[in-house]
Structures are given as C-alpha cells and as structure tokens.
Amino acid sequence: MLTLSGKWVVWREEGLLPHVIIERLSPSTREDDLGPKKRIYEEKLRTPDYFCYDPDTKELLGWRRIGERYQPLAADGRGFLWCEELSLWIGEWQGTYLNIESTWLRFFTPDRTLVPTGIEA
C-alpha cells in the first residue's frame, strides 16, 4: 500500500518489503534515484525488480536482483522491459488516459496486450 505521499511504509505493511519499485526520474531526482536510492533498494531492501522512467527523455531503465547485485535488463524490440516479479512487461503506451493524451508508462501481458487500469476495465 502506498501512502498519499507515495511512500512505502514498512511498518504499515506488517514488515513486508516491496518486490517492485518504479521511480519517475526528473532532473532534480535522477542522480539520487540512480545512485544512493538504487543501492538502498539493492543492498538493504533487496528489492527484486527496480525500474526508472524519465518521461522527458522517454528513457526506461530496469534491473533485476540476481544473487546480491542488480543486473541491467535488456529491452525487447519495442523498448519494453520484463518485470519478473509481476510477470508483466513495462513499456510506453501512447494514448488518452484521464482525458489526457500523452505517452504513458504501462503494464502489458506476456503476449504484449495492454493491461487495463481499474478505470479502463
């Protein structure tokens, strides 16, 4: 469960740590997200899958924890990254969501079918 501030609060989750983290990169957070925070997720939280997306540059980065270290994920032909913990692809989708036309980061099934949001379903 995420709080209104968008932060994971371990004690509210009965000690459960996140299995997947997706960060939105920005010029002011990029260095921290790809440096100290990534090391915390890798070494302290031991989060299996970590993704970073920069909506300005459309850059999608991802890592899977194998053993004690993150290994970078390779994108498929469409630029999607596989999230092992969710058994879903993560990638860009161009369309209208909440009446806003844009490029969105979305989940896709193994056969690359768009997973609808609760509103879309």
PDB file of C-alpha atoms in Angstrom:
ATOM      1  CA  MET A   1       0.000   0.000   0.000  1.00  0.00           C
ATOM      2  CA  LEU A   2       1.256   3.477  -0.816  1.00  0.00           C
ATOM      3  CA  THR A   3       0.562   6.473   1.353  1.00  0.00           C
ATOM      4  CA  LEU A   4      -0.764   9.722  -0.077  1.00  0.00           C
ATOM      5  CA  SER A   5       2.820  10.893  -0.310  1.00  0.00           C
ATOM      6  CA  GLY A   6       3.582   7.852  -2.491  1.00  0.00           C
ATOM      7  CA  LYS A   7       5.987   6.322   0.007  1.00  0.00           C
ATOM      8  CA  TRP A   8       6.133   2.713   1.137  1.00  0.00           C
ATOM      9  CA  VAL A   9       5.826   2.493   4.903  1.00  0.00           C
ATOM     10  CA  VAL A  10       7.181  -0.890   6.026  1.00  0.00           C
ATOM     11  CA  TRP A  11       5.547  -0.870   9.453  1.00  0.00           C
ATOM     12  CA  ARG A  12       2.138  -0.292   7.841  1.00  0.00           C
ATOM     13  CA  GLU A  13       2.786  -3.279   5.612  1.00  0.00           C
ATOM     14  CA  GLU A  14       3.475  -5.640   8.547  1.00  0.00           C
ATOM     15  CA  GLY A  15       7.185  -5.691   7.685  1.00  0.00           C
ATOM     16  CA  LEU A  16       6.669  -6.602   4.028  1.00  0.00           C
ATOM     17  CA  LEU A  17       9.243  -5.022   1.705  1.00  0.00           C
ATOM     18  CA  PRO A  18       8.396  -4.009  -1.892  1.00  0.00           C
ATOM     19  CA  HIS A  19       9.059  -6.561  -4.628  1.00  0.00           C
ATOM     20  CA  VAL A  20       8.965  -3.968  -7.416  1.00  0.00           C
ATOM     21  CA  ILE A  21       9.884  -0.285  -7.363  1.00  0.00           C
ATOM     22  CA  ILE A  22       9.254   2.097 -10.246  1.00  0.00           C
ATOM     23  CA  GLU A  23      10.756   5.577  -9.942  1.00  0.00           C
ATOM     24  CA  ARG A  24       9.858   8.585 -12.053  1.00  0.00           C
ATOM     25  CA  LEU A  25      13.120  10.326 -12.922  1.00  0.00           C
ATOM     26  CA  SER A  26      13.387  14.073 -13.114  1.00  0.00           C
ATOM     27  CA  PRO A  27      16.381  16.393 -13.393  1.00  0.00           C
ATOM     28  CA  SER A  28      16.224  17.009  -9.635  1.00  0.00           C
ATOM     29  CA  THR A  29      15.945  13.311  -8.618  1.00  0.00           C
ATOM     30  CA  ARG A  30      17.867  11.446 -11.338  1.00  0.00           C
ATOM     31  CA  GLU A  31      21.244  11.334  -9.593  1.00  0.00           C
ATOM     32  CA  ASP A  32      19.724  10.184  -6.298  1.00  0.00           C
ATOM     33  CA  ASP A  33      17.412   7.605  -7.938  1.00  0.00           C
ATOM     34  CA  LEU A  34      20.246   6.024  -9.934  1.00  0.00           C
ATOM     35  CA  GLY A  35      22.811   6.261  -7.128  1.00  0.00           C
ATOM     36  CA  PRO A  36      22.078   6.158  -3.383  1.00  0.00           C
ATOM     37  CA  LYS A  37      18.433   5.052  -3.651  1.00  0.00           C
ATOM     38  CA  LYS A  38      19.295   2.270  -6.095  1.00  0.00           C
ATOM     39  CA  ARG A  39      21.979   0.993  -3.695  1.00  0.00           C
ATOM     40  CA  ILE A  40      19.499   1.045  -0.785  1.00  0.00           C
ATOM     41  CA  TYR A  41      16.955  -0.951  -2.808  1.00  0.00           C
ATOM     42  CA  GLU A  42      19.645  -3.395  -3.929  1.00  0.00           C
ATOM     43  CA  GLU A  43      21.548  -3.865  -0.663  1.00  0.00           C
ATOM     44  CA  LYS A  44      19.171  -3.019   2.206  1.00  0.00           C
ATOM     45  CA  LEU A  45      15.655  -3.672   0.930  1.00  0.00           C
ATOM     46  CA  ARG A  46      16.801  -6.360  -1.521  1.00  0.00           C
ATOM     47  CA  THR A  47      14.015  -5.375  -3.904  1.00  0.00           C
ATOM     48  CA  PRO A  48      13.986  -7.910  -6.763  1.00  0.00           C
ATOM     49  CA  ASP A  49      12.929  -5.554  -9.599  1.00  0.00           C
ATOM     50  CA  TYR A  50      13.793  -1.853  -9.897  1.00  0.00           C
ATOM     51  CA  PHE A  51      12.760   0.421 -12.761  1.00  0.00           C
ATOM     52  CA  CYS A  52      13.354   4.091 -13.553  1.00  0.00           C
ATOM     53  CA  TYR A  53      11.478   6.087 -16.174  1.00  0.00           C
ATOM     54  CA  ASP A  54      12.231   9.575 -17.423  1.00  0.00           C
ATOM     55  CA  PRO A  55       9.075  10.956 -19.064  1.00  0.00           C
ATOM     56  CA  ASP A  56      11.011  13.868 -20.584  1.00  0.00           C
ATOM     57  CA  THR A  57      13.577  11.751 -22.434  1.00  0.00           C
ATOM     58  CA  LYS A  58      11.375   8.606 -22.652  1.00  0.00           C
ATOM     59  CA  GLU A  59      14.248   6.603 -21.139  1.00  0.00           C
ATOM     60  CA  LEU A  60      13.231   3.376 -19.386  1.00  0.00           C
ATOM     61  CA  LEU A  61      15.842   1.585 -17.291  1.00  0.00           C
ATOM     62  CA  GLY A  62      15.468  -1.593 -15.283  1.00  0.00           C
ATOM     63  CA  TRP A  63      17.385  -4.028 -13.122  1.00  0.00           C
ATOM     64  CA  ARG A  64      16.740  -7.496 -11.713  1.00  0.00           C
ATOM     65  CA  ARG A  65      18.454  -8.561  -8.493  1.00  0.00           C
ATOM     66  CA  ILE A  66      20.384 -11.736  -9.208  1.00  0.00           C
ATOM     67  CA  GLY A  67      22.319 -13.018  -6.229  1.00  0.00           C
ATOM     68  CA  GLU A  68      23.402  -9.973  -4.259  1.00  0.00           C
ATOM     69  CA  ARG A  69      23.560  -7.447  -7.128  1.00  0.00           C
ATOM     70  CA  TYR A  70      21.321  -5.769  -9.681  1.00  0.00           C
ATOM     71  CA  GLN A  71      21.840  -6.795 -13.281  1.00  0.00           C
ATOM     72  CA  PRO A  72      20.611  -4.434 -16.010  1.00  0.00           C
ATOM     73  CA  LEU A  73      17.637  -5.607 -18.062  1.00  0.00           C
ATOM     74  CA  ALA A  74      17.727  -5.581 -21.847  1.00  0.00           C
ATOM     75  CA  ALA A  75      14.747  -4.088 -23.660  1.00  0.00           C
ATOM     76  CA  ASP A  76      12.851  -6.069 -26.251  1.00  0.00           C
ATOM     77  CA  GLY A  77      12.304  -4.800 -29.807  1.00  0.00           C
ATOM     78  CA  ARG A  78       9.601  -2.386 -28.654  1.00  0.00           C
ATOM     79  CA  GLY A  79      11.684  -0.989 -25.814  1.00  0.00           C
ATOM     80  CA  PHE A  80       9.719  -2.913 -23.161  1.00  0.00           C
ATOM     81  CA  LEU A  81      11.357  -4.368 -20.051  1.00  0.00           C
ATOM     82  CA  TRP A  82      10.251  -7.622 -18.419  1.00  0.00           C
ATOM     83  CA  CYS A  83       9.226  -7.452 -14.748  1.00  0.00           C
ATOM     84  CA  GLU A  84       9.803 -10.929 -13.373  1.00  0.00           C
ATOM     85  CA  GLU A  85       8.013 -10.246 -10.069  1.00  0.00           C
ATOM     86  CA  LEU A  86       4.794  -9.218 -11.825  1.00  0.00           C
ATOM     87  CA  SER A  87       5.173 -11.452 -14.893  1.00  0.00           C
ATOM     88  CA  LEU A  88       4.387  -8.379 -16.979  1.00  0.00           C
ATOM     89  CA  TRP A  89       6.130  -6.157 -19.496  1.00  0.00           C
ATOM     90  CA  ILE A  90       6.604  -2.469 -18.694  1.00  0.00           C
ATOM     91  CA  GLY A  91       6.681  -0.055 -21.585  1.00  0.00           C
ATOM     92  CA  GLU A  92       5.417   3.107 -23.159  1.00  0.00           C
ATOM     93  CA  TRP A  93       1.889   3.480 -24.455  1.00  0.00           C
ATOM     94  CA  GLN A  94       0.614   6.427 -26.450  1.00  0.00           C
ATOM     95  CA  GLY A  95      -2.999   7.265 -25.788  1.00  0.00           C
ATOM     96  CA  THR A  96      -5.602   9.054 -23.726  1.00  0.00           C
ATOM     97  CA  TYR A  97      -5.832   8.392 -20.011  1.00  0.00           C
ATOM     98  CA  LEU A  98      -7.943  10.541 -17.662  1.00  0.00           C
ATOM     99  CA  ASN A  99      -8.703  12.763 -20.667  1.00  0.00           C
ATOM    100  CA  ILE A 100      -5.002  13.500 -21.193  1.00  0.00           C
ATOM    101  CA  GLU A 101      -3.349  12.496 -24.470  1.00  0.00           C
ATOM    102  CA  SER A 102       0.274  11.572 -23.777  1.00  0.00           C
ATOM    103  CA  THR A 103       2.876   8.846 -23.631  1.00  0.00           C
ATOM    104  CA  TRP A 104       2.312   6.764 -20.509  1.00  0.00           C
ATOM    105  CA  LEU A 105       4.307   4.031 -18.809  1.00  0.00           C
ATOM    106  CA  ARG A 106       2.020   0.986 -18.714  1.00  0.00           C
ATOM    107  CA  PHE A 107       1.938  -2.727 -17.986  1.00  0.00           C
ATOM    108  CA  PHE A 108       1.498  -5.326 -20.728  1.00  0.00           C
ATOM    109  CA  THR A 109       0.740  -9.056 -20.518  1.00  0.00           C
ATOM    110  CA  PRO A 110       3.316 -11.620 -21.683  1.00  0.00           C
ATOM    111  CA  ASP A 111       1.754 -11.501 -25.175  1.00  0.00           C
ATOM    112  CA  ARG A 112       2.094  -7.666 -25.019  1.00  0.00           C
ATOM    113  CA  THR A 113      -1.608  -6.895 -24.586  1.00  0.00           C
ATOM    114  CA  LEU A 114      -2.183  -3.671 -22.657  1.00  0.00           C
ATOM    115  CA  VAL A 115      -3.299  -4.292 -19.058  1.00  0.00           C
ATOM    116  CA  PRO A 116      -6.299  -2.036 -18.418  1.00  0.00           C
ATOM    117  CA  THR A 117      -6.348   0.233 -15.404  1.00  0.00           C
ATOM    118  CA  GLY A 118      -9.245  -0.041 -12.971  1.00  0.00           C
ATOM    119  CA  ILE A 119     -10.951   2.899 -14.699  1.00  0.00           C
ATOM    120  CA  GLU A 120     -10.491   1.330 -18.138  1.00  0.00           C
ATOM    121  CA  ALA A 121     -11.723  -2.094 -17.006  1.00  0.00           C
TER     122      ALA A 121
END
